[in-house]
mmCIF file of C-alpha atoms in Angstrom:
data_model
loop_
_atom_site.group_PDB
_atom_site.id
_atom_site.type_symbol
_atom_site.label_atom_id
_atom_site.label_comp_id
_atom_site.label_asym_id
_atom_site.label_seq_id
_atom_site.Cartn_x
_atom_site.Cartn_y
_atom_site.Cartn_z
ATOM 1 C CA UNK A 84 -30.076 20.133 4.658
ATOM 2 C CA UNK A 85 -32.801 22.437 3.292
ATOM 3 C CA UNK A 86 -33.119 24.881 6.286
ATOM 4 C CA UNK A 87 -29.825 24.829 6.972
ATOM 5 C CA UNK A 88 -28.826 25.715 3.063
ATOM 6 C CA UNK A 89 -31.255 28.368 3.462
ATOM 7 C CA UNK A 90 -28.967 29.761 6.501
ATOM 8 C CA UNK A 91 -25.877 29.711 4.830
ATOM 9 C CA UNK A 92 -27.010 31.611 1.661
ATOM 10 C CA UNK A 93 -28.656 34.029 3.642
ATOM 11 C CA UNK A 94 -25.315 34.476 5.655
ATOM 12 C CA UNK A 95 -23.146 34.647 2.809
ATOM 13 C CA UNK A 96 -19.878 35.857 3.094
ATOM 14 C CA UNK A 97 -17.549 35.215 6.645
ATOM 15 C CA UNK A 98 -18.163 31.531 6.384
ATOM 16 C CA UNK A 99 -15.456 28.917 6.571
ATOM 17 C CA UNK A 100 -14.588 26.661 3.589
ATOM 18 C CA UNK A 101 -16.124 23.642 5.104
ATOM 19 C CA UNK A 102 -18.780 23.194 7.914
ATOM 20 C CA UNK A 103 -18.740 19.937 10.044
ATOM 21 C CA UNK A 104 -22.032 18.248 10.465
ATOM 22 C CA UNK A 105 -23.987 18.827 13.635
ATOM 23 C CA UNK A 106 -23.878 15.093 14.314
ATOM 24 C CA UNK A 107 -20.210 15.009 14.441
ATOM 25 C CA UNK A 108 -17.575 12.555 13.288
ATOM 26 C CA UNK A 109 -15.368 14.986 11.526
ATOM 27 C CA UNK A 110 -12.584 17.266 13.006
ATOM 28 C CA UNK A 111 -11.172 20.167 11.269
ATOM 29 C CA UNK A 112 -7.157 20.770 10.413
ATOM 30 C CA UNK A 113 -6.448 23.504 11.304
ATOM 31 C CA UNK A 114 -9.532 24.203 13.995
ATOM 32 C CA UNK A 115 -11.995 27.208 12.913
ATOM 33 C CA UNK A 116 -10.550 29.100 15.780
ATOM 34 C CA UNK A 117 -6.957 28.464 14.721
ATOM 35 C CA UNK A 118 -6.903 29.528 11.113
ATOM 36 C CA UNK A 119 -4.083 31.247 9.716
ATOM 37 C CA UNK A 120 -2.722 32.611 6.652
ATOM 38 C CA UNK A 121 -1.346 29.701 4.391
ATOM 39 C CA UNK A 122 -0.173 31.632 1.354
ATOM 40 C CA UNK A 123 2.913 30.083 -0.533
ATOM 41 C CA UNK A 124 4.707 33.199 -0.633
ATOM 42 C CA UNK A 125 4.901 33.709 3.317
ATOM 43 C CA UNK A 126 7.641 32.330 4.975
ATOM 44 C CA UNK A 127 5.687 32.315 8.839
ATOM 45 C CA UNK A 128 2.188 30.685 7.380
ATOM 46 C CA UNK A 129 3.483 27.164 8.299
ATOM 47 C CA UNK A 130 3.444 26.420 4.507
ATOM 48 C CA UNK A 131 7.019 25.167 4.515
ATOM 49 C CA UNK A 132 7.817 22.062 2.753
ATOM 50 C CA UNK A 133 10.057 20.538 5.407
ATOM 51 C CA UNK A 134 6.859 20.613 7.324
ATOM 52 C CA UNK A 135 5.024 18.281 4.991
ATOM 53 C CA UNK A 136 7.173 15.050 4.344
ATOM 54 C CA UNK A 137 4.949 12.171 3.172
ATOM 55 C CA UNK A 138 4.327 9.864 5.676
ATOM 56 C CA UNK A 139 5.035 6.054 5.440
ATOM 57 C CA UNK A 140 1.933 3.881 5.878
ATOM 58 C CA UNK A 141 4.387 1.121 7.525
ATOM 59 C CA UNK A 142 7.609 2.023 8.738
ATOM 60 C CA UNK A 143 8.624 -1.463 9.202
ATOM 61 C CA UNK A 144 7.420 -3.226 5.658
ATOM 62 C CA UNK A 145 11.002 -2.609 4.366
ATOM 63 C CA UNK A 146 12.905 -4.094 7.413
ATOM 64 C CA UNK A 147 12.819 -7.668 6.036
ATOM 65 C CA UNK A 148 14.356 -6.246 2.556
ATOM 66 C CA UNK A 149 16.825 -4.155 4.183
ATOM 67 C CA UNK A 150 18.499 -6.209 7.146
ATOM 68 C CA UNK A 151 17.397 -9.949 6.470
ATOM 69 C CA UNK A 152 17.026 -10.560 2.578
ATOM 70 C CA UNK A 153 20.561 -10.619 1.704
ATOM 71 C CA UNK A 154 22.067 -12.048 4.812
ATOM 72 C CA UNK A 155 22.384 -15.359 6.393
ATOM 73 C CA UNK A 156 19.001 -15.456 8.426
ATOM 74 C CA UNK A 157 16.150 -18.454 9.522
ATOM 75 C CA UNK A 158 12.916 -18.283 9.312
ATOM 76 C CA UNK A 159 10.251 -19.981 11.131
ATOM 77 C CA UNK A 160 6.537 -20.895 11.460
ATOM 78 C CA UNK A 161 4.096 -22.046 14.024
ATOM 79 C CA UNK A 162 0.692 -22.052 14.797
ATOM 80 C CA UNK A 163 -0.252 -20.755 18.359
ATOM 81 C CA UNK A 164 -3.698 -21.648 19.828
ATOM 82 C CA UNK A 165 -4.475 -18.059 21.274
ATOM 83 C CA UNK A 166 -2.395 -15.799 18.759
ATOM 84 C CA UNK A 167 -2.690 -17.854 15.347
ATOM 85 C CA UNK A 168 -0.207 -18.477 12.550
ATOM 86 C CA UNK A 169 3.352 -16.903 13.385
ATOM 87 C CA UNK A 170 6.042 -16.355 10.805
ATOM 88 C CA UNK A 171 9.367 -15.396 12.452
ATOM 89 C CA UNK A 172 12.563 -14.265 11.108
ATOM 90 C CA UNK A 173 15.831 -14.180 13.153
ATOM 91 C CA UNK A 174 19.419 -12.604 11.832
ATOM 92 C CA UNK A 175 22.507 -12.991 13.883
ATOM 93 C CA UNK A 176 24.210 -9.445 13.460
ATOM 94 C CA UNK A 177 27.537 -10.302 14.257
ATOM 95 C CA UNK A 178 29.089 -6.943 13.886
ATOM 96 C CA UNK A 179 26.748 -5.215 16.323
ATOM 97 C CA UNK A 180 26.542 -8.295 18.442
ATOM 98 C CA UNK A 181 22.974 -8.692 18.593
ATOM 99 C CA UNK A 182 19.941 -10.466 17.169
ATOM 100 C CA UNK A 183 17.560 -8.685 15.035
ATOM 101 C CA UNK A 184 13.926 -10.495 15.047
ATOM 102 C CA UNK A 185 10.569 -9.948 13.276
ATOM 103 C CA UNK A 186 7.797 -11.642 14.751
ATOM 104 C CA UNK A 187 4.670 -11.610 12.409
ATOM 105 C CA UNK A 188 1.467 -11.606 14.099
ATOM 106 C CA UNK A 189 1.195 -8.161 15.365
ATOM 107 C CA UNK A 190 3.660 -6.766 13.443
ATOM 108 C CA UNK A 191 6.297 -6.780 16.087
ATOM 109 C CA UNK A 192 9.930 -5.975 15.279
ATOM 110 C CA UNK A 193 12.893 -5.257 17.416
ATOM 111 C CA UNK A 194 16.544 -5.640 18.188
ATOM 112 C CA UNK A 195 17.945 -7.872 20.855
ATOM 113 C CA UNK A 196 21.510 -8.483 22.117
ATOM 114 C CA UNK A 197 23.077 -11.534 22.362
ATOM 115 C CA UNK A 198 24.351 -11.375 25.814
ATOM 116 C CA UNK A 199 20.113 -11.595 26.938
ATOM 117 C CA UNK A 200 20.464 -15.372 25.946
ATOM 118 C CA UNK A 201 22.211 -17.763 27.933
ATOM 119 C CA UNK A 202 23.256 -20.368 24.997
ATOM 120 C CA UNK A 203 21.868 -20.825 21.416
ATOM 121 C CA UNK A 204 20.143 -23.795 20.624
ATOM 122 C CA UNK A 205 21.836 -26.403 18.428
ATOM 123 C CA UNK A 206 20.267 -28.013 15.100
ATOM 124 C CA UNK A 207 19.130 -30.990 16.873
ATOM 125 C CA UNK A 208 17.319 -28.962 19.218
ATOM 126 C CA UNK A 209 15.974 -26.744 16.820
ATOM 127 C CA UNK A 210 14.564 -29.843 15.270
ATOM 128 C CA UNK A 211 12.498 -30.471 18.418
ATOM 129 C CA UNK A 212 10.835 -27.274 18.418
ATOM 130 C CA UNK A 213 7.138 -26.959 17.634
ATOM 131 C CA UNK A 214 7.855 -24.704 14.788
ATOM 132 C CA UNK A 215 9.088 -25.502 11.239
ATOM 133 C CA UNK A 216 12.191 -23.975 9.758
ATOM 134 C CA UNK A 217 11.644 -22.822 5.789
ATOM 135 C CA UNK A 218 14.104 -24.565 3.693
ATOM 136 C CA UNK A 219 12.548 -23.409 0.267
ATOM 137 C CA UNK A 220 14.877 -20.984 -1.877
ATOM 138 C CA UNK A 221 11.911 -18.603 -2.612
ATOM 139 C CA UNK A 222 11.164 -17.944 0.690
ATOM 140 C CA UNK A 223 13.022 -14.730 1.317
ATOM 141 C CA UNK A 224 10.565 -13.444 -1.829
ATOM 142 C CA UNK A 225 7.687 -14.703 -0.340
ATOM 143 C CA UNK A 226 8.184 -13.114 2.901
ATOM 144 C CA UNK A 227 9.321 -9.941 1.446
ATOM 145 C CA UNK A 228 5.723 -9.910 -0.362
ATOM 146 C CA UNK A 229 4.069 -10.306 2.537
ATOM 147 C CA UNK A 230 5.861 -7.538 4.429
ATOM 148 C CA UNK A 231 5.271 -5.253 1.564
ATOM 149 C CA UNK A 232 1.560 -5.863 0.700
ATOM 150 C CA UNK A 233 0.427 -2.864 2.814
ATOM 151 C CA UNK A 234 3.239 -0.409 0.689
ATOM 152 C CA UNK A 235 1.492 1.179 -2.245
ATOM 153 C CA UNK A 236 3.343 3.384 -4.569
ATOM 154 C CA UNK A 237 -0.329 3.896 -6.273
ATOM 155 C CA UNK A 238 -3.055 6.530 -5.217
ATOM 156 C CA UNK A 239 -6.377 7.603 -6.408
ATOM 157 C CA UNK A 240 -8.465 10.761 -5.174
ATOM 158 C CA UNK A 241 -11.602 12.314 -6.061
ATOM 159 C CA UNK A 242 -12.301 15.748 -7.286
ATOM 160 C CA UNK A 243 -15.174 17.803 -6.763
ATOM 161 C CA UNK A 244 -16.078 20.863 -8.662
ATOM 162 C CA UNK A 245 -18.710 22.925 -6.359
ATOM 163 C CA UNK A 246 -19.879 26.294 -7.354
ATOM 164 C CA UNK A 247 -21.854 29.045 -5.750
ATOM 165 C CA UNK A 248 -25.195 28.266 -4.148
ATOM 166 C CA UNK A 249 -24.458 24.271 -4.227
ATOM 167 C CA UNK A 250 -24.642 22.725 -0.868
ATOM 168 C CA UNK A 251 -26.474 19.206 -1.780
ATOM 169 C CA UNK A 252 -24.729 15.853 -3.362
ATOM 170 C CA UNK A 253 -27.054 16.143 -6.259
ATOM 171 C CA UNK A 254 -26.020 19.614 -7.608
ATOM 172 C CA UNK A 255 -22.150 19.217 -6.824
ATOM 173 C CA UNK A 256 -22.238 15.968 -8.717
ATOM 174 C CA UNK A 257 -24.614 17.364 -11.870
ATOM 175 C CA UNK A 258 -21.742 19.885 -12.697
ATOM 176 C CA UNK A 259 -20.629 18.975 -16.248
ATOM 177 C CA UNK A 260 -19.069 22.625 -17.276
ATOM 178 C CA UNK A 261 -15.362 23.137 -16.459
ATOM 179 C CA UNK A 262 -14.570 26.851 -15.550
ATOM 180 C CA UNK A 263 -11.276 28.289 -17.105
ATOM 181 C CA UNK A 264 -10.206 28.705 -13.187
ATOM 182 C CA UNK A 265 -11.185 25.114 -12.678
ATOM 183 C CA UNK A 266 -9.135 23.838 -15.256
ATOM 184 C CA UNK A 267 -6.174 25.830 -14.314
ATOM 185 C CA UNK A 268 -6.428 24.158 -10.981
ATOM 186 C CA UNK A 269 -6.372 20.775 -12.360
ATOM 187 C CA UNK A 270 -3.204 21.505 -14.773
ATOM 188 C CA UNK A 271 -1.964 22.217 -11.019
ATOM 189 C CA UNK A 272 -2.648 18.749 -9.641
ATOM 190 C CA UNK A 273 -1.540 16.734 -12.900
ATOM 191 C CA UNK A 274 -1.799 16.247 -16.805
ATOM 192 C CA UNK A 275 -5.042 15.688 -18.422
ATOM 193 C CA UNK A 276 -4.712 12.081 -20.474
ATOM 194 C CA UNK A 277 -6.707 10.320 -22.843
ATOM 195 C CA UNK A 278 -7.983 7.155 -20.881
ATOM 196 C CA UNK A 279 -7.895 4.935 -24.317
ATOM 197 C CA UNK A 280 -4.944 2.723 -24.264
ATOM 198 C CA UNK A 281 -3.285 4.587 -21.090
ATOM 199 C CA UNK A 282 -0.550 2.135 -19.697
ATOM 200 C CA UNK A 283 -0.330 4.038 -16.211
ATOM 201 C CA UNK A 284 -2.133 3.411 -13.064
ATOM 202 C CA UNK A 285 -5.570 3.785 -13.998
ATOM 203 C CA UNK A 286 -7.059 4.132 -10.640
ATOM 204 C CA UNK A 287 -10.342 1.699 -11.413
ATOM 205 C CA UNK A 288 -11.402 3.731 -14.738
ATOM 206 C CA UNK A 289 -11.757 2.174 -17.911
ATOM 207 C CA UNK A 290 -9.197 2.431 -20.529
ATOM 208 C CA UNK A 291 -10.337 0.173 -23.375
ATOM 209 C CA UNK A 292 -13.888 0.689 -23.773
ATOM 210 C CA UNK A 293 -14.641 4.468 -22.683
ATOM 211 C CA UNK A 294 -17.046 3.598 -19.930
ATOM 212 C CA UNK A 295 -15.715 5.837 -17.655
ATOM 213 C CA UNK A 296 -14.976 9.075 -19.858
ATOM 214 C CA UNK A 297 -12.435 9.959 -22.544
ATOM 215 C CA UNK A 298 -10.163 11.990 -19.830
ATOM 216 C CA UNK A 299 -8.875 11.937 -16.588
ATOM 217 C CA UNK A 300 -5.902 13.526 -14.595
ATOM 218 C CA UNK A 301 -2.942 11.969 -13.658
ATOM 219 C CA UNK A 302 0.303 12.706 -12.158
ATOM 220 C CA UNK A 303 3.540 11.304 -10.891
ATOM 221 C CA UNK A 304 4.693 12.406 -7.557
ATOM 222 C CA UNK A 305 7.992 11.448 -6.042
ATOM 223 C CA UNK A 306 7.877 7.837 -7.270
ATOM 224 C CA UNK A 307 4.138 7.523 -6.663
ATOM 225 C CA UNK A 308 1.444 7.339 -9.660
ATOM 226 C CA UNK A 309 -1.744 9.371 -8.572
ATOM 227 C CA UNK A 310 -5.213 9.208 -10.582
ATOM 228 C CA UNK A 311 -7.896 11.613 -9.864
ATOM 229 C CA UNK A 312 -11.319 10.868 -10.277
ATOM 230 C CA UNK A 313 -12.681 14.458 -11.675
ATOM 231 C CA UNK A 314 -16.028 14.345 -11.270
ATOM 232 C CA UNK A 315 -16.875 16.562 -14.569
ATOM 233 C CA UNK A 316 -14.700 14.209 -16.738
ATOM 234 C CA UNK A 317 -16.724 10.939 -15.359
ATOM 235 C CA UNK A 318 -19.816 10.244 -17.577
ATOM 236 C CA UNK A 319 -22.864 12.394 -16.942
ATOM 237 C CA UNK A 320 -26.334 10.390 -17.127
ATOM 238 C CA UNK A 321 -29.165 12.756 -17.992
ATOM 239 C CA UNK A 322 -32.170 11.765 -15.534
ATOM 240 C CA UNK A 323 -30.074 10.595 -12.779
ATOM 241 C CA UNK A 324 -30.441 12.540 -9.787
ATOM 242 C CA UNK A 325 -27.708 10.529 -8.000
ATOM 243 C CA UNK A 326 -25.280 10.466 -11.143
ATOM 244 C CA UNK A 327 -24.300 7.209 -10.041
ATOM 245 C CA UNK A 328 -21.760 6.371 -12.868
ATOM 246 C CA UNK A 329 -19.897 9.401 -10.894
ATOM 247 C CA UNK A 330 -20.337 8.504 -7.414
ATOM 248 C CA UNK A 331 -19.453 5.022 -8.305
ATOM 249 C CA UNK A 332 -15.904 6.082 -8.384
ATOM 250 C CA UNK A 333 -15.653 9.137 -5.869
ATOM 251 C CA UNK A 334 -17.651 7.223 -3.455
ATOM 252 C CA UNK A 335 -15.207 4.597 -3.333
ATOM 253 C CA UNK A 336 -12.347 6.929 -2.824
ATOM 254 C CA UNK A 337 -10.975 7.643 0.518
ATOM 255 C CA UNK A 338 -9.765 11.297 0.023
ATOM 256 C CA UNK A 339 -11.443 13.865 -1.936
ATOM 257 C CA UNK A 340 -10.537 17.410 -2.985
ATOM 258 C CA UNK A 341 -13.268 19.809 -3.377
ATOM 259 C CA UNK A 342 -12.655 23.089 -5.473
ATOM 260 C CA UNK A 343 -14.749 25.914 -4.804
ATOM 261 C CA UNK A 344 -15.815 28.836 -6.739
ATOM 262 C CA UNK A 345 -17.761 31.330 -4.687
ATOM 263 C CA UNK A 346 -18.346 31.502 -0.888
ATOM 264 C CA UNK A 347 -20.741 28.739 -0.202
ATOM 265 C CA UNK A 348 -18.956 26.304 2.314
ATOM 266 C CA UNK A 349 -18.967 22.547 1.823
ATOM 267 C CA UNK A 350 -20.846 20.311 4.437
ATOM 268 C CA UNK A 351 -18.703 17.246 5.099
ATOM 269 C CA UNK A 352 -21.340 14.806 5.094
ATOM 270 C CA UNK A 353 -23.584 15.764 2.197
ATOM 271 C CA UNK A 354 -21.670 13.109 0.018
ATOM 272 C CA UNK A 355 -22.873 9.767 1.107
ATOM 273 C CA UNK A 356 -20.247 7.021 1.191
ATOM 274 C CA UNK A 357 -18.901 4.089 3.194
ATOM 275 C CA UNK A 358 -15.242 5.042 2.144
ATOM 276 C CA UNK A 359 -14.967 8.919 1.791
ATOM 277 C CA UNK A 360 -13.174 9.891 5.392
ATOM 278 C CA UNK A 361 -11.713 13.176 4.275
ATOM 279 C CA UNK A 362 -12.285 16.218 2.195
ATOM 280 C CA UNK A 363 -9.871 18.825 1.167
ATOM 281 C CA UNK A 364 -11.325 22.207 0.093
ATOM 282 C CA UNK A 365 -9.423 24.508 -2.161
ATOM 283 C CA UNK A 366 -10.741 28.068 -2.650
ATOM 284 C CA UNK A 367 -9.011 30.603 -4.907
ATOM 285 C CA UNK A 368 -8.914 34.220 -3.004
ATOM 286 C CA UNK A 369 -8.136 36.967 -5.244
ATOM 287 C CA UNK A 370 -6.001 39.844 -3.613
ATOM 288 C CA UNK A 371 -6.763 43.399 -4.122
ATOM 289 C CA UNK A 372 -3.493 43.815 -6.253
ATOM 290 C CA UNK A 373 -4.134 40.861 -8.521
ATOM 291 C CA UNK A 374 -6.694 42.356 -10.821
ATOM 292 C CA UNK A 375 -8.595 40.814 -13.478
ATOM 293 C CA UNK A 376 -5.759 39.638 -15.644
ATOM 294 C CA UNK A 377 -3.556 38.819 -12.914
ATOM 295 C CA UNK A 378 -1.559 35.551 -13.283
ATOM 296 C CA UNK A 379 -2.962 33.999 -10.219
ATOM 297 C CA UNK A 380 0.956 34.161 -8.561
ATOM 298 C CA UNK A 381 0.860 31.716 -5.930
ATOM 299 C CA UNK A 382 -2.041 29.897 -7.279
ATOM 300 C CA UNK A 383 0.150 28.470 -9.952
ATOM 301 C CA UNK A 384 3.231 27.716 -7.482
ATOM 302 C CA UNK A 385 4.744 24.509 -7.599
ATOM 303 C CA UNK A 386 4.633 24.618 -3.950
ATOM 304 C CA UNK A 387 0.956 24.317 -3.777
ATOM 305 C CA UNK A 388 1.170 21.634 -5.724
ATOM 306 C CA UNK A 389 3.903 19.684 -3.626
ATOM 307 C CA UNK A 390 1.898 20.907 -0.493
ATOM 308 C CA UNK A 391 -1.528 19.551 -1.968
ATOM 309 C CA UNK A 392 -0.476 16.276 -3.394
ATOM 310 C CA UNK A 393 1.452 15.546 -0.025
ATOM 311 C CA UNK A 394 -1.327 16.478 1.912
ATOM 312 C CA UNK A 395 -3.397 13.974 0.131
ATOM 313 C CA UNK A 396 -1.583 11.222 0.426
ATOM 314 C CA UNK A 397 -0.989 11.766 4.170
ATOM 315 C CA UNK A 398 -4.740 12.199 4.433
ATOM 316 C CA UNK A 399 -5.147 8.607 3.050
ATOM 317 C CA UNK A 400 -2.546 6.993 4.915
ATOM 318 C CA UNK A 401 -3.959 8.536 8.435
ATOM 319 C CA UNK A 402 -7.514 7.588 7.331
ATOM 320 C CA UNK A 403 -6.304 4.076 7.252
ATOM 321 C CA UNK A 404 -5.962 4.477 11.309
ATOM 322 C CA UNK A 405 -9.882 4.585 11.338
ATOM 323 C CA UNK A 406 -11.594 2.092 13.220
ATOM 324 C CA UNK A 407 -13.422 0.677 10.139
ATOM 325 C CA UNK A 408 -10.331 0.503 8.062
ATOM 326 C CA UNK A 409 -8.041 -0.803 10.561
ATOM 327 C CA UNK A 410 -10.780 -3.802 11.252
ATOM 328 C CA UNK A 411 -10.842 -4.663 7.612
ATOM 329 C CA UNK A 412 -7.079 -4.517 7.508
ATOM 330 C CA UNK A 413 -6.669 -6.734 10.577
ATOM 331 C CA UNK A 414 -8.853 -9.385 8.700
ATOM 332 C CA UNK A 415 -6.845 -9.130 5.657
ATOM 333 C CA UNK A 416 -3.489 -9.313 7.368
ATOM 334 C CA UNK A 417 -4.562 -12.498 9.336
ATOM 335 C CA UNK A 418 -5.816 -14.189 6.128
ATOM 336 C CA UNK A 419 -2.525 -13.505 4.244
ATOM 337 C CA UNK A 420 -0.558 -14.678 7.301
ATOM 338 C CA UNK A 421 -2.446 -17.527 7.230
ATOM 339 C CA UNK A 422 -1.581 -18.135 3.587
ATOM 340 C CA UNK A 423 2.022 -17.322 3.875
ATOM 341 C CA UNK A 424 2.601 -19.806 6.619
ATOM 342 C CA UNK A 425 0.779 -22.422 4.627
ATOM 343 C CA UNK A 426 2.371 -22.095 1.459
ATOM 344 C CA UNK A 427 5.901 -22.000 2.752
ATOM 345 C CA UNK A 428 5.179 -24.874 5.321
ATOM 346 C CA UNK A 429 4.069 -26.770 1.896
ATOM 347 C CA UNK A 430 7.021 -25.766 -0.075
ATOM 348 C CA UNK A 431 9.408 -26.531 2.699
ATOM 349 C CA UNK A 432 8.247 -30.157 3.104
ATOM 350 C CA UNK A 433 7.931 -30.797 -0.643
ATOM 351 C CA UNK A 434 11.557 -29.767 -0.824
ATOM 352 C CA UNK A 435 12.609 -32.524 2.108
ATOM 353 C CA UNK A 436 10.197 -35.097 0.266
ATOM 354 C CA UNK A 437 7.840 -35.259 3.457
ATOM 355 C CA UNK A 438 5.542 -38.153 2.823
ATOM 356 C CA UNK A 439 2.534 -37.305 5.159
ATOM 357 C CA UNK A 440 2.563 -34.060 3.197
ATOM 358 C CA UNK A 441 0.491 -33.521 -0.099
ATOM 359 C CA UNK A 442 2.633 -32.461 -3.042
ATOM 360 C CA UNK A 443 2.357 -28.649 -4.005
ATOM 361 C CA UNK A 444 0.402 -28.740 -7.497
ATOM 362 C CA UNK A 445 2.158 -25.880 -8.972
ATOM 363 C CA UNK A 446 5.612 -24.805 -8.827
ATOM 364 C CA UNK A 447 7.323 -21.299 -9.910
ATOM 365 C CA UNK A 448 7.427 -22.307 -13.422
ATOM 366 C CA UNK A 449 3.673 -23.497 -13.914
ATOM 367 C CA UNK A 450 4.578 -27.225 -13.864
ATOM 368 C CA UNK A 451 2.694 -29.874 -11.603
ATOM 369 C CA UNK A 452 4.805 -31.749 -8.975
ATOM 370 C CA UNK A 453 3.835 -35.425 -9.642
ATOM 371 C CA UNK A 454 2.668 -37.669 -6.831
ATOM 372 C CA UNK A 455 5.759 -38.929 -4.509
ATOM 373 C CA UNK A 456 8.294 -36.596 -6.159
ATOM 374 C CA UNK A 457 10.041 -36.608 -3.170
ATOM 375 C CA UNK A 458 11.704 -33.145 -3.228
ATOM 376 C CA UNK A 459 15.242 -32.555 -2.760
ATOM 377 C CA UNK A 460 16.258 -35.375 -0.690
ATOM 378 C CA UNK A 461 14.872 -38.389 -2.540
ATOM 379 C CA UNK A 462 16.098 -36.545 -6.135
ATOM 380 C CA UNK A 463 19.761 -36.346 -4.466
ATOM 381 C CA UNK A 464 19.202 -40.063 -3.821
ATOM 382 C CA UNK A 465 17.703 -40.751 -7.276
ATOM 383 C CA UNK A 466 20.667 -38.865 -8.930
ATOM 384 C CA UNK A 467 23.190 -41.132 -6.894
ATOM 385 C CA UNK A 468 21.645 -44.122 -7.967
ATOM 386 C CA UNK A 469 21.659 -43.228 -11.323
ATOM 387 C CA UNK A 470 25.375 -42.164 -11.289
ATOM 388 C CA UNK A 471 26.363 -45.707 -9.829
ATOM 389 C CA UNK A 472 24.330 -47.706 -12.123
ATOM 390 C CA UNK A 473 26.159 -45.550 -15.013
ATOM 391 C CA UNK A 474 29.581 -46.574 -13.177
ATOM 392 C CA UNK A 475 28.475 -50.651 -13.090
ATOM 393 C CA UNK A 476 27.331 -50.556 -16.547
ATOM 394 C CA UNK A 477 30.520 -49.086 -17.836
ATOM 395 C CA UNK A 478 32.396 -51.323 -15.842
ATOM 396 C CA UNK A 479 34.544 -48.789 -14.357
ATOM 397 C CA UNK A 480 35.644 -49.595 -10.682
ATOM 398 C CA UNK A 481 34.222 -46.577 -8.218
ATOM 399 C CA UNK A 482 37.089 -44.949 -6.704
ATOM 400 C CA UNK A 483 37.275 -43.479 -2.988
ATOM 401 C CA UNK A 484 40.298 -41.143 -1.672
ATOM 402 C CA UNK A 485 42.162 -41.928 -4.824
ATOM 403 C CA UNK A 486 42.305 -45.529 -4.265
ATOM 404 C CA UNK A 487 40.056 -47.986 -5.559
ATOM 405 C CA UNK A 488 38.295 -50.562 -3.028
ATOM 406 C CA UNK A 489 39.687 -48.699 -0.339
ATOM 407 C CA UNK A 490 37.419 -46.634 2.211
ATOM 408 C CA UNK A 491 38.072 -42.642 1.604
ATOM 409 C CA UNK A 492 39.999 -41.031 4.264
ATOM 410 C CA UNK A 493 38.298 -38.546 6.483
ATOM 411 C CA UNK A 494 40.360 -35.497 7.637
ATOM 412 C CA UNK A 495 39.632 -33.003 10.265
ATOM 413 C CA UNK A 496 40.675 -29.412 9.972
ATOM 414 C CA UNK A 497 40.697 -26.942 12.694
#
């Protein structure tokens, strides 16, 4: 960075906020040759809030809750030699005359017209299939939790403070003093809160022993909780040029804000991290008519806050599509899907009293199920035997159809 830093400082004004590294790996939004005025006070600057809706990380995560959870439906499980574990949910929407199906292997979801199927299998035919029907009463809640495991209402972002002439990671992470301008910017992002005893989303910060500093910036935004890892508020360690206490948190974030004071651009690869994939640079530009005592005008606008927070959330959601995160997510989903299939299969077999399957060690209430507990069917048989024994002990004749000793009548209702 040495020679590059000298050249950048020599050039001075006229450089963009961010410089992509020569090695590549980053792209700019908007590109350098298409920079436009984005003042919140301008209607033509592309700053309108209608253009910056919050993205959904998984648009299909709520499908089961919305269309299956409170309707009569069936869920099945199987294990395909090539596809691995499969969990299928099927719901017949009679009013639309169609089937709604969720196949959980590659997150496939779709609706199909009933006319596509020549006939529906009977209960006996379903029993012959190589898939298991879930019968456990808690199955919908467990399936819904799996579908929504990617949906998070909590976010954490890094905040870096870059002063004039600072180009290296060591320089940027060593800042401990906060200017009035920087504090004003933090107040736009959120509220400065005391970490001791904090009960909201803490984003990995210590709220009991003060090991990650005394304060942090936190905010709630459209039903989401956001914690900011502000470098200047994280512990500063004398003699540590890398400032590992600060980098430990910011380096594990996916998106970071860079607030710049001065005209020195930020070089996107100076912060060495396996997780940081996106940097958003912010620099205050004083207008000629603003004056020294100006209130900042658009700088304090709530529109700027809306824009930045939406941009941060959308940036993180977009970063999950990067190859590194998508591979990790695929492995995680595969493991969770196998755990879902295994848990639901075990619970269903336990409920049916399947003798060949081991009993589940714990139920929802935390009580263990004894060996050979028998599940629903065995408990039903046991209840019938107890009832019959009670009648015999009391000497009460068992009645059927209202007449003792006679077989009950069976009537058919059309």
